[in-house]
Each structure stands twice: as C-alpha cells, then as structure tokens.
Amino acid sequence: MKTLIYTTCFVIASALFTKPVRAQNFDTVQVKTVKITDKIYMLQGEGGNVGVLTGNDGIVLIDDEFAPLSEKIKNALTAISDKPVRFIINTHYHFDHTDGNKIFGEQGAIIVAQDNVRRRLTTDQFLTAFNMKQDALSYSALPKITFTDSVTLHLNGETLKVIHLKNAHTDGDALIWFEESNVMHTGDVFVRYGLPVIDSEHGGSIDGMITGTENIMKIADANTKIIPGHGDLASEKDVADFKAMLQMIRNKIAGDIKKGKTFKQITEENLFTQYNAVFDRSAFILMVYDSLKK
Ligand SMILES: [Zn+2]
C-alpha cells in the first residue's frame, strides 16, 4: 500500500516490523502548489511539505523532498519564479525532507541547518524501528551554514527566523518563521497525519515535542499560516489540538510507567485508537516509552 509510505515522515513504510521497505515509484507523483501570499508558497508531493519564498534574491526553499521529485519541483518553481534556488533550509535530517539536497546542492544552492542535521547527514544513519538505513550525503548535499540555537536570514524583503526546537522529533529540528508575512514552517515537530514519529534513537523525545509545540505557539498567533511537516496548511489552533494529543498520551504512558507497567502491558491496554495512525501504533508507543525511560 504505497500511499502509506508516501504520507508518513520517513518512508516509515509498510516497513514497520513486518515488511521490508520497498522502492518507491515517483513517476505518478504530482507536485501541488499552494499559494500562501504573493511570494510564499507550499509545495506538496510525497515527502515533507516544501516551503518556498520567492523574490529578487532568488528562491529560498524550506526542505526539498525526495531527489527523484526534483524535476517536478523545479517545474513547479518555474511557474512561480524565474530565479534560481539560492538557499535551502533543512528542518531536520530525515531524507523525505533532505534528499533533494543532492540535486539543489550540486547546482549551487547554499544549505542551512542546525548543527546536528549536518552531523547526521555526514554519516550513515540507521533507524531500528523502521529497519532502514539513510546513507550519508556527499559534500555538495551537506549544509554549508549551520547554527546551534538560531540564525536569521534577510532575503526577498523577509526576515526568516530559524529557531532550533531541542530534542523534539529529532535532535536537529528547526522552525522557520517568515516574520513580516507571519507564515511558519514547523518541520515534523507538527504534522497532520495523527500520531507523529518521534525519532528517539536520534535525540527525539515526547517532552521535546510538547515543548516544541509550545515554542511554535509562543511565536504564532491566530493569523499565522502554518506549514506543517506533512499535511495541509494549518493554524495555531491545529497546533494546540496536536499538543493536547501529545500531552494526553505522554501523561498516560508516564503514569503507566510509574505504576510499573511494562511496554507490552501498556500496548495491550491502550493503542490510542481515537487518533489517526499511518504506521504501527505500538511502534509509536515504543518511541514515547523509550524517550520517557531515558
Ligand atoms: Zn521527519
């Protein structure tokens, strides 16, 4: 069921515990352009949402999807701007957000990311829960500018505040706030497919996800247009609902751990079926459980 693969963060795939990861077929994928303001757009294909800022300084991309989709992304960009891609900001290291670095980096775009993103992209990464390996990227595909806590870019008449969200979905997440236009890209700290991925093996944690959503809401207001890591354009209210879900799950599992329940007992008693899930529910609980145990 390929749609399952495509809609999740990380080709979480059918892979989960049961089946091997299959090669994806991108031929039929369409890249959809969503206009947010006169100069800001969201592109939706099969990986993470791509944010686009256009203007005389050249195109700025937030994330760049899967490399095999880069021609389709370029076609979508040509329809909205005649400038080249000058900068890319990676929201985190997962390849459904960074694989396109191979193409755009090679063509001269300057890639910006949190320190840990570059560190992860420099070496092979293995995700045990998903039984999959993400290969190290070549030099041209790596971030050339990194930051620890935050960095600000001044491009196309917009102030882009890039702010690290610590130990949330991974150890290198960043939100990007387009200050004047009041648009935000949250990376996978906020997604709209239900139960999220918490990459606890690479620094992610449920508590960091909750703090991350709080930090998103500290900057956002009722008028902010929010590009989630995956899913349709959202508002602060959607982030609040997502945070409430995380908080409820965190409290339940932390309470069960305190009562001495094992992971097996916890999953036998509650799979949080009131929330949508695009991958194995017990895998999600394991990621929460792991991060609370640490
Ligand atoms: Zn991700």
PDB file of C-alpha atoms and ligand atoms in Angstrom:
ATOM      1  CA  MET A   1       0.000   0.000   0.000  1.00  0.00           C
ATOM      2  CA  LYS A   2       2.195   2.737  -1.278  1.00  0.00           C
ATOM      3  CA  THR A   3       0.133   5.675  -0.103  1.00  0.00           C
ATOM      4  CA  LEU A   4       1.005   4.686   3.423  1.00  0.00           C
ATOM      5  CA  ILE A   5       4.664   5.007   2.603  1.00  0.00           C
ATOM      6  CA  TYR A   6       4.274   8.338   0.986  1.00  0.00           C
ATOM      7  CA  THR A   7       2.230  10.150   3.529  1.00  0.00           C
ATOM      8  CA  THR A   8       4.385   9.474   6.542  1.00  0.00           C
ATOM      9  CA  CYS A   9       7.537  11.099   7.677  1.00  0.00           C
ATOM     10  CA  PHE A  10      10.448   8.935   6.728  1.00  0.00           C
ATOM     11  CA  VAL A  11       9.141   6.300   4.449  1.00  0.00           C
ATOM     12  CA  ILE A  12       8.032   4.707   7.601  1.00  0.00           C
ATOM     13  CA  ALA A  13       6.518   2.496   5.223  1.00  0.00           C
ATOM     14  CA  SER A  14       4.890  -0.707   5.407  1.00  0.00           C
ATOM     15  CA  ALA A  15       8.305  -1.481   6.778  1.00  0.00           C
ATOM     16  CA  LEU A  16       7.285  -1.338  10.335  1.00  0.00           C
ATOM     17  CA  PHE A  17       8.398  -4.532  11.940  1.00  0.00           C
ATOM     18  CA  THR A  18       6.700  -6.682   9.389  1.00  0.00           C
ATOM     19  CA  LYS A  19       7.588  -5.932   5.800  1.00  0.00           C
ATOM     20  CA  PRO A  20      10.717  -4.720   4.038  1.00  0.00           C
ATOM     21  CA  VAL A  21      10.950  -1.186   2.696  1.00  0.00           C
ATOM     22  CA  ARG A  22      10.074  -1.146  -0.983  1.00  0.00           C
ATOM     23  CA  ALA A  23      11.455   1.081  -3.670  1.00  0.00           C
ATOM     24  CA  GLN A  24       9.161   3.988  -4.335  1.00  0.00           C
ATOM     25  CA  ASN A  25       7.738   4.879  -7.682  1.00  0.00           C
ATOM     26  CA  PHE A  26       7.707   8.633  -8.108  1.00  0.00           C
ATOM     27  CA  ASP A  27       6.522   8.639 -11.722  1.00  0.00           C
ATOM     28  CA  THR A  28       2.888   9.160 -10.859  1.00  0.00           C
ATOM     29  CA  VAL A  29       3.504  11.721  -8.126  1.00  0.00           C
ATOM     30  CA  GLN A  30       2.171  15.205  -8.763  1.00  0.00           C
ATOM     31  CA  VAL A  31       3.622  18.249  -7.055  1.00  0.00           C
ATOM     32  CA  LYS A  32       0.838  20.595  -5.972  1.00  0.00           C
ATOM     33  CA  THR A  33       1.483  24.318  -5.464  1.00  0.00           C
ATOM     34  CA  VAL A  34      -0.432  26.084  -2.693  1.00  0.00           C
ATOM     35  CA  LYS A  35      -0.189  29.886  -2.753  1.00  0.00           C
ATOM     36  CA  ILE A  36       0.034  31.374   0.738  1.00  0.00           C
ATOM     37  CA  THR A  37       0.960  35.011  -0.043  1.00  0.00           C
ATOM     38  CA  ASP A  38       2.184  36.821  -3.167  1.00  0.00           C
ATOM     39  CA  LYS A  39       5.698  35.495  -2.529  1.00  0.00           C
ATOM     40  CA  ILE A  40       5.295  32.452  -0.259  1.00  0.00           C
ATOM     41  CA  TYR A  41       4.084  29.043  -1.391  1.00  0.00           C
ATOM     42  CA  MET A  42       3.851  25.465  -0.175  1.00  0.00           C
ATOM     43  CA  LEU A  43       4.657  22.540  -2.466  1.00  0.00           C
ATOM     44  CA  GLN A  44       3.143  19.153  -1.678  1.00  0.00           C
ATOM     45  CA  GLY A  45       4.438  15.968  -3.261  1.00  0.00           C
ATOM     46  CA  GLU A  46       5.180  12.737  -1.419  1.00  0.00           C
ATOM     47  CA  GLY A  47       7.687  13.705   1.250  1.00  0.00           C
ATOM     48  CA  GLY A  48       7.657  16.605   3.661  1.00  0.00           C
ATOM     49  CA  ASN A  49       5.990  19.856   2.668  1.00  0.00           C
ATOM     50  CA  VAL A  50       8.292  22.293   0.875  1.00  0.00           C
ATOM     51  CA  GLY A  51       8.093  25.989   1.806  1.00  0.00           C
ATOM     52  CA  VAL A  52       9.020  28.471  -0.948  1.00  0.00           C
ATOM     53  CA  LEU A  53       9.962  32.156  -0.654  1.00  0.00           C
ATOM     54  CA  THR A  54      10.351  33.980  -3.971  1.00  0.00           C
ATOM     55  CA  GLY A  55      11.852  37.379  -4.813  1.00  0.00           C
ATOM     56  CA  ASN A  56      14.816  39.189  -6.358  1.00  0.00           C
ATOM     57  CA  ASP A  57      17.356  37.466  -4.106  1.00  0.00           C
ATOM     58  CA  GLY A  58      16.394  34.110  -5.607  1.00  0.00           C
ATOM     59  CA  ILE A  59      14.290  31.238  -4.363  1.00  0.00           C
ATOM     60  CA  VAL A  60      14.571  30.052  -0.767  1.00  0.00           C
ATOM     61  CA  LEU A  61      13.310  26.525  -0.094  1.00  0.00           C
ATOM     62  CA  ILE A  62      12.410  25.058   3.254  1.00  0.00           C
ATOM     63  CA  ASP A  63      13.179  21.347   2.776  1.00  0.00           C
ATOM     64  CA  ASP A  64      13.454  19.705  -0.624  1.00  0.00           C
ATOM     65  CA  GLU A  65      11.691  16.346  -0.665  1.00  0.00           C
ATOM     66  CA  PHE A  66      12.955  13.251  -2.477  1.00  0.00           C
ATOM     67  CA  ALA A  67      15.680  13.709  -5.094  1.00  0.00           C
ATOM     68  CA  PRO A  68      13.685  11.858  -7.819  1.00  0.00           C
ATOM     69  CA  LEU A  69      10.999  14.549  -7.477  1.00  0.00           C
ATOM     70  CA  SER A  70      13.386  17.462  -8.001  1.00  0.00           C
ATOM     71  CA  GLU A  71      12.496  17.880 -11.706  1.00  0.00           C
ATOM     72  CA  LYS A  72       8.825  18.152 -10.782  1.00  0.00           C
ATOM     73  CA  ILE A  73       9.708  20.593  -8.002  1.00  0.00           C
ATOM     74  CA  LYS A  74      11.734  22.678 -10.456  1.00  0.00           C
ATOM     75  CA  ASN A  75       8.793  22.752 -12.860  1.00  0.00           C
ATOM     76  CA  ALA A  76       6.529  23.954 -10.062  1.00  0.00           C
ATOM     77  CA  LEU A  77       9.091  26.638  -9.130  1.00  0.00           C
ATOM     78  CA  THR A  78       9.443  27.811 -12.733  1.00  0.00           C
ATOM     79  CA  ALA A  79       5.725  28.536 -12.758  1.00  0.00           C
ATOM     80  CA  ILE A  80       6.076  30.972  -9.824  1.00  0.00           C
ATOM     81  CA  SER A  81       9.563  32.483 -10.232  1.00  0.00           C
ATOM     82  CA  ASP A  82      12.238  32.911 -12.909  1.00  0.00           C
ATOM     83  CA  LYS A  83      15.049  32.949 -10.310  1.00  0.00           C
ATOM     84  CA  PRO A  84      17.312  30.045  -9.301  1.00  0.00           C
ATOM     85  CA  VAL A  85      17.172  28.252  -5.940  1.00  0.00           C
ATOM     86  CA  ARG A  86      19.732  30.158  -3.842  1.00  0.00           C
ATOM     87  CA  PHE A  87      19.131  28.875  -0.316  1.00  0.00           C
ATOM     88  CA  ILE A  88      17.669  25.749   1.280  1.00  0.00           C
ATOM     89  CA  ILE A  89      16.868  25.424   4.954  1.00  0.00           C
ATOM     90  CA  ASN A  90      16.552  21.822   6.172  1.00  0.00           C
ATOM     91  CA  THR A  91      14.097  21.448   9.083  1.00  0.00           C
ATOM     92  CA  HIS A  92      15.766  18.140  10.153  1.00  0.00           C
ATOM     93  CA  TYR A  93      17.863  15.315   8.730  1.00  0.00           C
ATOM     94  CA  HIS A  94      15.182  12.802   7.597  1.00  0.00           C
ATOM     95  CA  PHE A  95      15.530  12.081   3.922  1.00  0.00           C
ATOM     96  CA  ASP A  96      11.949  12.814   2.949  1.00  0.00           C
ATOM     97  CA  HIS A  97      12.985  16.430   3.775  1.00  0.00           C
ATOM     98  CA  THR A  98      16.649  16.460   2.650  1.00  0.00           C
ATOM     99  CA  ASP A  99      17.082  14.022  -0.235  1.00  0.00           C
ATOM    100  CA  GLY A 100      16.662  16.836  -2.777  1.00  0.00           C
ATOM    101  CA  ASN A 101      19.842  18.423  -1.317  1.00  0.00           C
ATOM    102  CA  LYS A 102      21.683  16.079  -3.703  1.00  0.00           C
ATOM    103  CA  ILE A 103      20.260  17.920  -6.686  1.00  0.00           C
ATOM    104  CA  PHE A 104      19.890  21.504  -5.474  1.00  0.00           C
ATOM    105  CA  GLY A 105      23.182  21.470  -3.522  1.00  0.00           C
ATOM    106  CA  GLU A 106      25.036  20.244  -6.599  1.00  0.00           C
ATOM    107  CA  GLN A 107      23.514  23.133  -8.545  1.00  0.00           C
ATOM    108  CA  GLY A 108      24.883  25.684  -6.095  1.00  0.00           C
ATOM    109  CA  ALA A 109      22.162  26.306  -3.525  1.00  0.00           C
ATOM    110  CA  ILE A 110      23.532  27.119  -0.072  1.00  0.00           C
ATOM    111  CA  ILE A 111      22.058  24.746   2.511  1.00  0.00           C
ATOM    112  CA  VAL A 112      21.409  25.931   6.064  1.00  0.00           C
ATOM    113  CA  ALA A 113      20.572  23.674   9.026  1.00  0.00           C
ATOM    114  CA  GLN A 114      21.039  23.109  12.738  1.00  0.00           C
ATOM    115  CA  ASP A 115      24.453  21.655  13.730  1.00  0.00           C
ATOM    116  CA  ASN A 116      23.031  18.186  14.432  1.00  0.00           C
ATOM    117  CA  VAL A 117      21.407  17.979  10.994  1.00  0.00           C
ATOM    118  CA  ARG A 118      24.787  18.311   9.310  1.00  0.00           C
ATOM    119  CA  ARG A 119      26.277  15.833  11.766  1.00  0.00           C
ATOM    120  CA  ARG A 120      23.569  13.270  10.955  1.00  0.00           C
ATOM    121  CA  LEU A 121      23.741  13.843   7.195  1.00  0.00           C
ATOM    122  CA  THR A 122      27.522  13.399   7.206  1.00  0.00           C
ATOM    123  CA  THR A 123      27.332   9.749   8.269  1.00  0.00           C
ATOM    124  CA  ASP A 124      25.014   6.790   7.594  1.00  0.00           C
ATOM    125  CA  GLN A 125      22.009   6.663   9.901  1.00  0.00           C
ATOM    126  CA  PHE A 126      20.017   3.583  10.795  1.00  0.00           C
ATOM    127  CA  LEU A 127      16.501   3.632  12.187  1.00  0.00           C
ATOM    128  CA  THR A 128      15.955   0.393  14.006  1.00  0.00           C
ATOM    129  CA  ALA A 129      12.215   0.873  14.411  1.00  0.00           C
ATOM    130  CA  PHE A 130      11.815   1.247  10.668  1.00  0.00           C
ATOM    131  CA  ASN A 131      14.530  -1.225   9.722  1.00  0.00           C
ATOM    132  CA  MET A 132      16.003   1.257   7.317  1.00  0.00           C
ATOM    133  CA  LYS A 133      19.267   2.971   6.546  1.00  0.00           C
ATOM    134  CA  GLN A 134      19.718   6.543   5.367  1.00  0.00           C
ATOM    135  CA  ASP A 135      23.021   6.889   3.532  1.00  0.00           C
ATOM    136  CA  ALA A 136      25.410   9.754   4.234  1.00  0.00           C
ATOM    137  CA  LEU A 137      25.172  12.594   1.724  1.00  0.00           C
ATOM    138  CA  SER A 138      28.020  13.766  -0.456  1.00  0.00           C
ATOM    139  CA  TYR A 139      29.784  17.072   0.256  1.00  0.00           C
ATOM    140  CA  SER A 140      27.706  19.151  -2.150  1.00  0.00           C
ATOM    141  CA  ALA A 141      24.465  17.996  -0.500  1.00  0.00           C
ATOM    142  CA  LEU A 142      25.522  18.919   3.045  1.00  0.00           C
ATOM    143  CA  PRO A 143      24.602  22.121   4.881  1.00  0.00           C
ATOM    144  CA  LYS A 144      27.261  24.792   4.360  1.00  0.00           C
ATOM    145  CA  ILE A 145      25.963  27.043   7.118  1.00  0.00           C
ATOM    146  CA  THR A 146      24.979  25.588  10.489  1.00  0.00           C
ATOM    147  CA  PHE A 147      23.752  27.109  13.726  1.00  0.00           C
ATOM    148  CA  THR A 148      23.298  25.974  17.311  1.00  0.00           C
ATOM    149  CA  ASP A 149      20.243  27.828  18.629  1.00  0.00           C
ATOM    150  CA  SER A 150      19.050  30.178  15.901  1.00  0.00           C
ATOM    151  CA  VAL A 151      20.018  32.072  12.785  1.00  0.00           C
ATOM    152  CA  THR A 152      18.272  34.877  10.887  1.00  0.00           C
ATOM    153  CA  LEU A 153      18.266  35.263   7.095  1.00  0.00           C
ATOM    154  CA  HIS A 154      17.271  38.528   5.418  1.00  0.00           C
ATOM    155  CA  LEU A 155      16.110  37.687   1.920  1.00  0.00           C
ATOM    156  CA  ASN A 156      13.475  38.857  -0.531  1.00  0.00           C
ATOM    157  CA  GLY A 157      12.266  41.537   1.861  1.00  0.00           C
ATOM    158  CA  GLU A 158      11.503  38.957   4.511  1.00  0.00           C
ATOM    159  CA  THR A 159      13.097  38.229   7.892  1.00  0.00           C
ATOM    160  CA  LEU A 160      13.459  34.465   8.218  1.00  0.00           C
ATOM    161  CA  LYS A 161      13.942  33.416  11.824  1.00  0.00           C
ATOM    162  CA  VAL A 162      15.240  29.870  12.035  1.00  0.00           C
ATOM    163  CA  ILE A 163      14.926  28.541  15.573  1.00  0.00           C
ATOM    164  CA  HIS A 164      16.131  25.213  16.973  1.00  0.00           C
ATOM    165  CA  LEU A 165      13.486  23.105  18.755  1.00  0.00           C
ATOM    166  CA  LYS A 166      15.507  20.915  21.090  1.00  0.00           C
ATOM    167  CA  ASN A 167      15.142  17.135  21.219  1.00  0.00           C
ATOM    168  CA  ALA A 168      11.688  17.071  19.681  1.00  0.00           C
ATOM    169  CA  HIS A 169      11.109  14.967  16.521  1.00  0.00           C
ATOM    170  CA  THR A 170      14.924  14.549  16.260  1.00  0.00           C
ATOM    171  CA  ASP A 171      17.909  16.358  17.808  1.00  0.00           C
ATOM    172  CA  GLY A 172      18.135  18.908  14.992  1.00  0.00           C
ATOM    173  CA  ASP A 173      14.656  20.299  14.374  1.00  0.00           C
ATOM    174  CA  ALA A 174      14.091  23.925  13.448  1.00  0.00           C
ATOM    175  CA  LEU A 175      11.032  26.048  12.849  1.00  0.00           C
ATOM    176  CA  ILE A 176      11.222  28.804  10.267  1.00  0.00           C
ATOM    177  CA  TRP A 177       9.183  31.948  10.807  1.00  0.00           C
ATOM    178  CA  PHE A 178       8.644  34.386   7.928  1.00  0.00           C
ATOM    179  CA  GLU A 179       8.243  37.366  10.222  1.00  0.00           C
ATOM    180  CA  GLU A 180       6.688  40.068   8.002  1.00  0.00           C
ATOM    181  CA  SER A 181       4.296  37.667   6.278  1.00  0.00           C
ATOM    182  CA  ASN A 182       3.520  35.772   9.504  1.00  0.00           C
ATOM    183  CA  VAL A 183       3.984  32.362   7.899  1.00  0.00           C
ATOM    184  CA  MET A 184       5.726  29.458   9.619  1.00  0.00           C
ATOM    185  CA  HIS A 185       7.160  26.080   8.603  1.00  0.00           C
ATOM    186  CA  THR A 186       7.325  23.730  11.588  1.00  0.00           C
ATOM    187  CA  GLY A 187       9.126  20.718  10.132  1.00  0.00           C
ATOM    188  CA  ASP A 188       7.943  17.440  11.648  1.00  0.00           C
ATOM    189  CA  VAL A 189       7.533  18.831  15.160  1.00  0.00           C
ATOM    190  CA  PHE A 190       3.965  19.421  13.962  1.00  0.00           C
ATOM    191  CA  VAL A 191       2.331  17.085  11.437  1.00  0.00           C
ATOM    192  CA  ARG A 192      -1.272  16.426  10.450  1.00  0.00           C
ATOM    193  CA  TYR A 193      -1.409  12.657   9.947  1.00  0.00           C
ATOM    194  CA  GLY A 194      -2.202  11.843  13.569  1.00  0.00           C
ATOM    195  CA  LEU A 195       0.289  10.055  15.822  1.00  0.00           C
ATOM    196  CA  PRO A 196       3.715  11.523  14.936  1.00  0.00           C
ATOM    197  CA  VAL A 197       7.133   9.950  14.551  1.00  0.00           C
ATOM    198  CA  ILE A 198       9.406  10.620  17.498  1.00  0.00           C
ATOM    199  CA  ASP A 199      12.900   9.589  16.436  1.00  0.00           C
ATOM    200  CA  SER A 200      14.024   8.759  19.968  1.00  0.00           C
ATOM    201  CA  GLU A 201      17.083   6.958  18.620  1.00  0.00           C
ATOM    202  CA  HIS A 202      18.373  10.240  17.215  1.00  0.00           C
ATOM    203  CA  GLY A 203      17.590  12.627  20.019  1.00  0.00           C
ATOM    204  CA  GLY A 204      13.810  12.954  19.663  1.00  0.00           C
ATOM    205  CA  SER A 205      11.570  12.867  22.739  1.00  0.00           C
ATOM    206  CA  ILE A 206       7.906  13.246  23.649  1.00  0.00           C
ATOM    207  CA  ASP A 207       8.740  16.004  26.140  1.00  0.00           C
ATOM    208  CA  GLY A 208      10.712  17.861  23.465  1.00  0.00           C
ATOM    209  CA  MET A 209       7.776  17.504  21.058  1.00  0.00           C
ATOM    210  CA  ILE A 210       5.474  19.082  23.633  1.00  0.00           C
ATOM    211  CA  THR A 211       7.937  21.902  24.389  1.00  0.00           C
ATOM    212  CA  GLY A 212       8.444  22.327  20.638  1.00  0.00           C
ATOM    213  CA  THR A 213       4.732  22.813  20.025  1.00  0.00           C
ATOM    214  CA  GLU A 214       4.655  25.307  22.909  1.00  0.00           C
ATOM    215  CA  ASN A 215       7.500  27.230  21.303  1.00  0.00           C
ATOM    216  CA  ILE A 216       5.654  27.217  17.973  1.00  0.00           C
ATOM    217  CA  MET A 217       2.607  28.700  19.710  1.00  0.00           C
ATOM    218  CA  LYS A 218       4.703  31.336  21.514  1.00  0.00           C
ATOM    219  CA  ILE A 219       5.590  32.794  18.107  1.00  0.00           C
ATOM    220  CA  ALA A 220       2.399  32.046  16.201  1.00  0.00           C
ATOM    221  CA  ASP A 221      -0.838  33.946  16.657  1.00  0.00           C
ATOM    222  CA  ALA A 222      -4.368  33.347  15.415  1.00  0.00           C
ATOM    223  CA  ASN A 223      -3.447  34.761  11.990  1.00  0.00           C
ATOM    224  CA  THR A 224      -0.264  32.760  11.396  1.00  0.00           C
ATOM    225  CA  LYS A 225      -0.360  30.452   8.366  1.00  0.00           C
ATOM    226  CA  ILE A 226       1.410  27.289   9.436  1.00  0.00           C
ATOM    227  CA  ILE A 227       3.056  24.855   7.008  1.00  0.00           C
ATOM    228  CA  PRO A 228       3.244  21.530   8.856  1.00  0.00           C
ATOM    229  CA  GLY A 229       5.923  18.925   8.154  1.00  0.00           C
ATOM    230  CA  HIS A 230       3.201  16.860   6.475  1.00  0.00           C
ATOM    231  CA  GLY A 231      -0.418  17.628   5.668  1.00  0.00           C
ATOM    232  CA  ASP A 232      -2.419  20.675   4.702  1.00  0.00           C
ATOM    233  CA  LEU A 233      -1.839  24.280   5.669  1.00  0.00           C
ATOM    234  CA  ALA A 234      -2.775  24.804   9.311  1.00  0.00           C
ATOM    235  CA  SER A 235      -3.419  27.355  12.048  1.00  0.00           C
ATOM    236  CA  GLU A 236      -2.307  27.829  15.640  1.00  0.00           C
ATOM    237  CA  LYS A 237      -5.495  26.053  16.742  1.00  0.00           C
ATOM    238  CA  ASP A 238      -4.409  22.907  14.883  1.00  0.00           C
ATOM    239  CA  VAL A 239      -1.059  23.029  16.693  1.00  0.00           C
ATOM    240  CA  ALA A 240      -2.896  23.420  20.010  1.00  0.00           C
ATOM    241  CA  ASP A 241      -5.006  20.325  19.258  1.00  0.00           C
ATOM    242  CA  PHE A 242      -1.870  18.392  18.303  1.00  0.00           C
ATOM    243  CA  LYS A 243      -0.158  19.454  21.530  1.00  0.00           C
ATOM    244  CA  ALA A 244      -3.180  18.383  23.588  1.00  0.00           C
ATOM    245  CA  MET A 245      -2.968  14.932  21.973  1.00  0.00           C
ATOM    246  CA  LEU A 246       0.733  14.636  22.781  1.00  0.00           C
ATOM    247  CA  GLN A 247       0.174  15.802  26.344  1.00  0.00           C
ATOM    248  CA  MET A 248      -2.605  13.284  26.937  1.00  0.00           C
ATOM    249  CA  ILE A 249      -0.531  10.409  25.543  1.00  0.00           C
ATOM    250  CA  ARG A 250       2.542  11.474  27.493  1.00  0.00           C
ATOM    251  CA  ASN A 251       0.621  11.629  30.764  1.00  0.00           C
ATOM    252  CA  LYS A 252      -0.992   8.244  30.191  1.00  0.00           C
ATOM    253  CA  ILE A 253       2.236   6.425  29.340  1.00  0.00           C
ATOM    254  CA  ALA A 254       4.279   8.179  32.037  1.00  0.00           C
ATOM    255  CA  GLY A 255       1.584   7.208  34.567  1.00  0.00           C
ATOM    256  CA  ASP A 256       1.683   3.597  33.417  1.00  0.00           C
ATOM    257  CA  ILE A 257       5.477   3.502  33.679  1.00  0.00           C
ATOM    258  CA  LYS A 258       5.196   4.883  37.217  1.00  0.00           C
ATOM    259  CA  LYS A 259       2.771   2.094  38.063  1.00  0.00           C
ATOM    260  CA  GLY A 260       5.426  -0.381  36.937  1.00  0.00           C
ATOM    261  CA  LYS A 261       3.688  -1.484  33.749  1.00  0.00           C
ATOM    262  CA  THR A 262       5.827  -2.987  31.012  1.00  0.00           C
ATOM    263  CA  PHE A 263       5.833  -1.792  27.408  1.00  0.00           C
ATOM    264  CA  LYS A 264       3.891  -4.934  26.497  1.00  0.00           C
ATOM    265  CA  GLN A 265       1.220  -4.261  29.135  1.00  0.00           C
ATOM    266  CA  ILE A 266       0.902  -0.638  28.049  1.00  0.00           C
ATOM    267  CA  THR A 267       0.328  -1.544  24.394  1.00  0.00           C
ATOM    268  CA  GLU A 268      -2.079  -4.339  25.309  1.00  0.00           C
ATOM    269  CA  GLU A 269      -4.213  -1.924  27.293  1.00  0.00           C
ATOM    270  CA  ASN A 270      -4.233   1.149  25.049  1.00  0.00           C
ATOM    271  CA  LEU A 271      -3.315   1.748  21.423  1.00  0.00           C
ATOM    272  CA  PHE A 272      -4.773   5.290  21.298  1.00  0.00           C
ATOM    273  CA  THR A 273      -7.174   4.285  18.557  1.00  0.00           C
ATOM    274  CA  GLN A 274      -9.047   7.576  18.940  1.00  0.00           C
ATOM    275  CA  TYR A 275      -6.193   9.135  16.928  1.00  0.00           C
ATOM    276  CA  ASN A 276      -5.306   8.505  13.315  1.00  0.00           C
ATOM    277  CA  ALA A 277      -2.152   6.457  12.713  1.00  0.00           C
ATOM    278  CA  VAL A 278      -0.301   5.930   9.457  1.00  0.00           C
ATOM    279  CA  PHE A 279       2.121   3.407  10.898  1.00  0.00           C
ATOM    280  CA  ASP A 280       2.196   0.768  13.586  1.00  0.00           C
ATOM    281  CA  ARG A 281       0.671   2.119  16.796  1.00  0.00           C
ATOM    282  CA  SER A 282       2.886   0.030  19.050  1.00  0.00           C
ATOM    283  CA  ALA A 283       5.936   1.495  17.281  1.00  0.00           C
ATOM    284  CA  PHE A 284       4.711   4.955  18.197  1.00  0.00           C
ATOM    285  CA  ILE A 285       4.143   3.924  21.815  1.00  0.00           C
ATOM    286  CA  LEU A 286       7.614   2.406  21.903  1.00  0.00           C
ATOM    287  CA  MET A 287       9.132   5.723  20.799  1.00  0.00           C
ATOM    288  CA  VAL A 288       7.231   7.586  23.540  1.00  0.00           C
ATOM    289  CA  TYR A 289       8.070   4.894  26.102  1.00  0.00           C
ATOM    290  CA  ASP A 290      11.755   4.928  25.122  1.00  0.00           C
ATOM    291  CA  SER A 291      12.045   8.675  25.392  1.00  0.00           C
ATOM    292  CA  LEU A 292      10.360   8.710  28.830  1.00  0.00           C
ATOM    293  CA  LYS A 293      12.617   5.920  30.073  1.00  0.00           C
ATOM    294  CA  LYS A 294      15.764   7.803  29.046  1.00  0.00           C
TER     295      LYS A 294
HETATM  296 ZN    ZN B   1      10.919  13.552   9.927  1.00  0.00          ZN
END
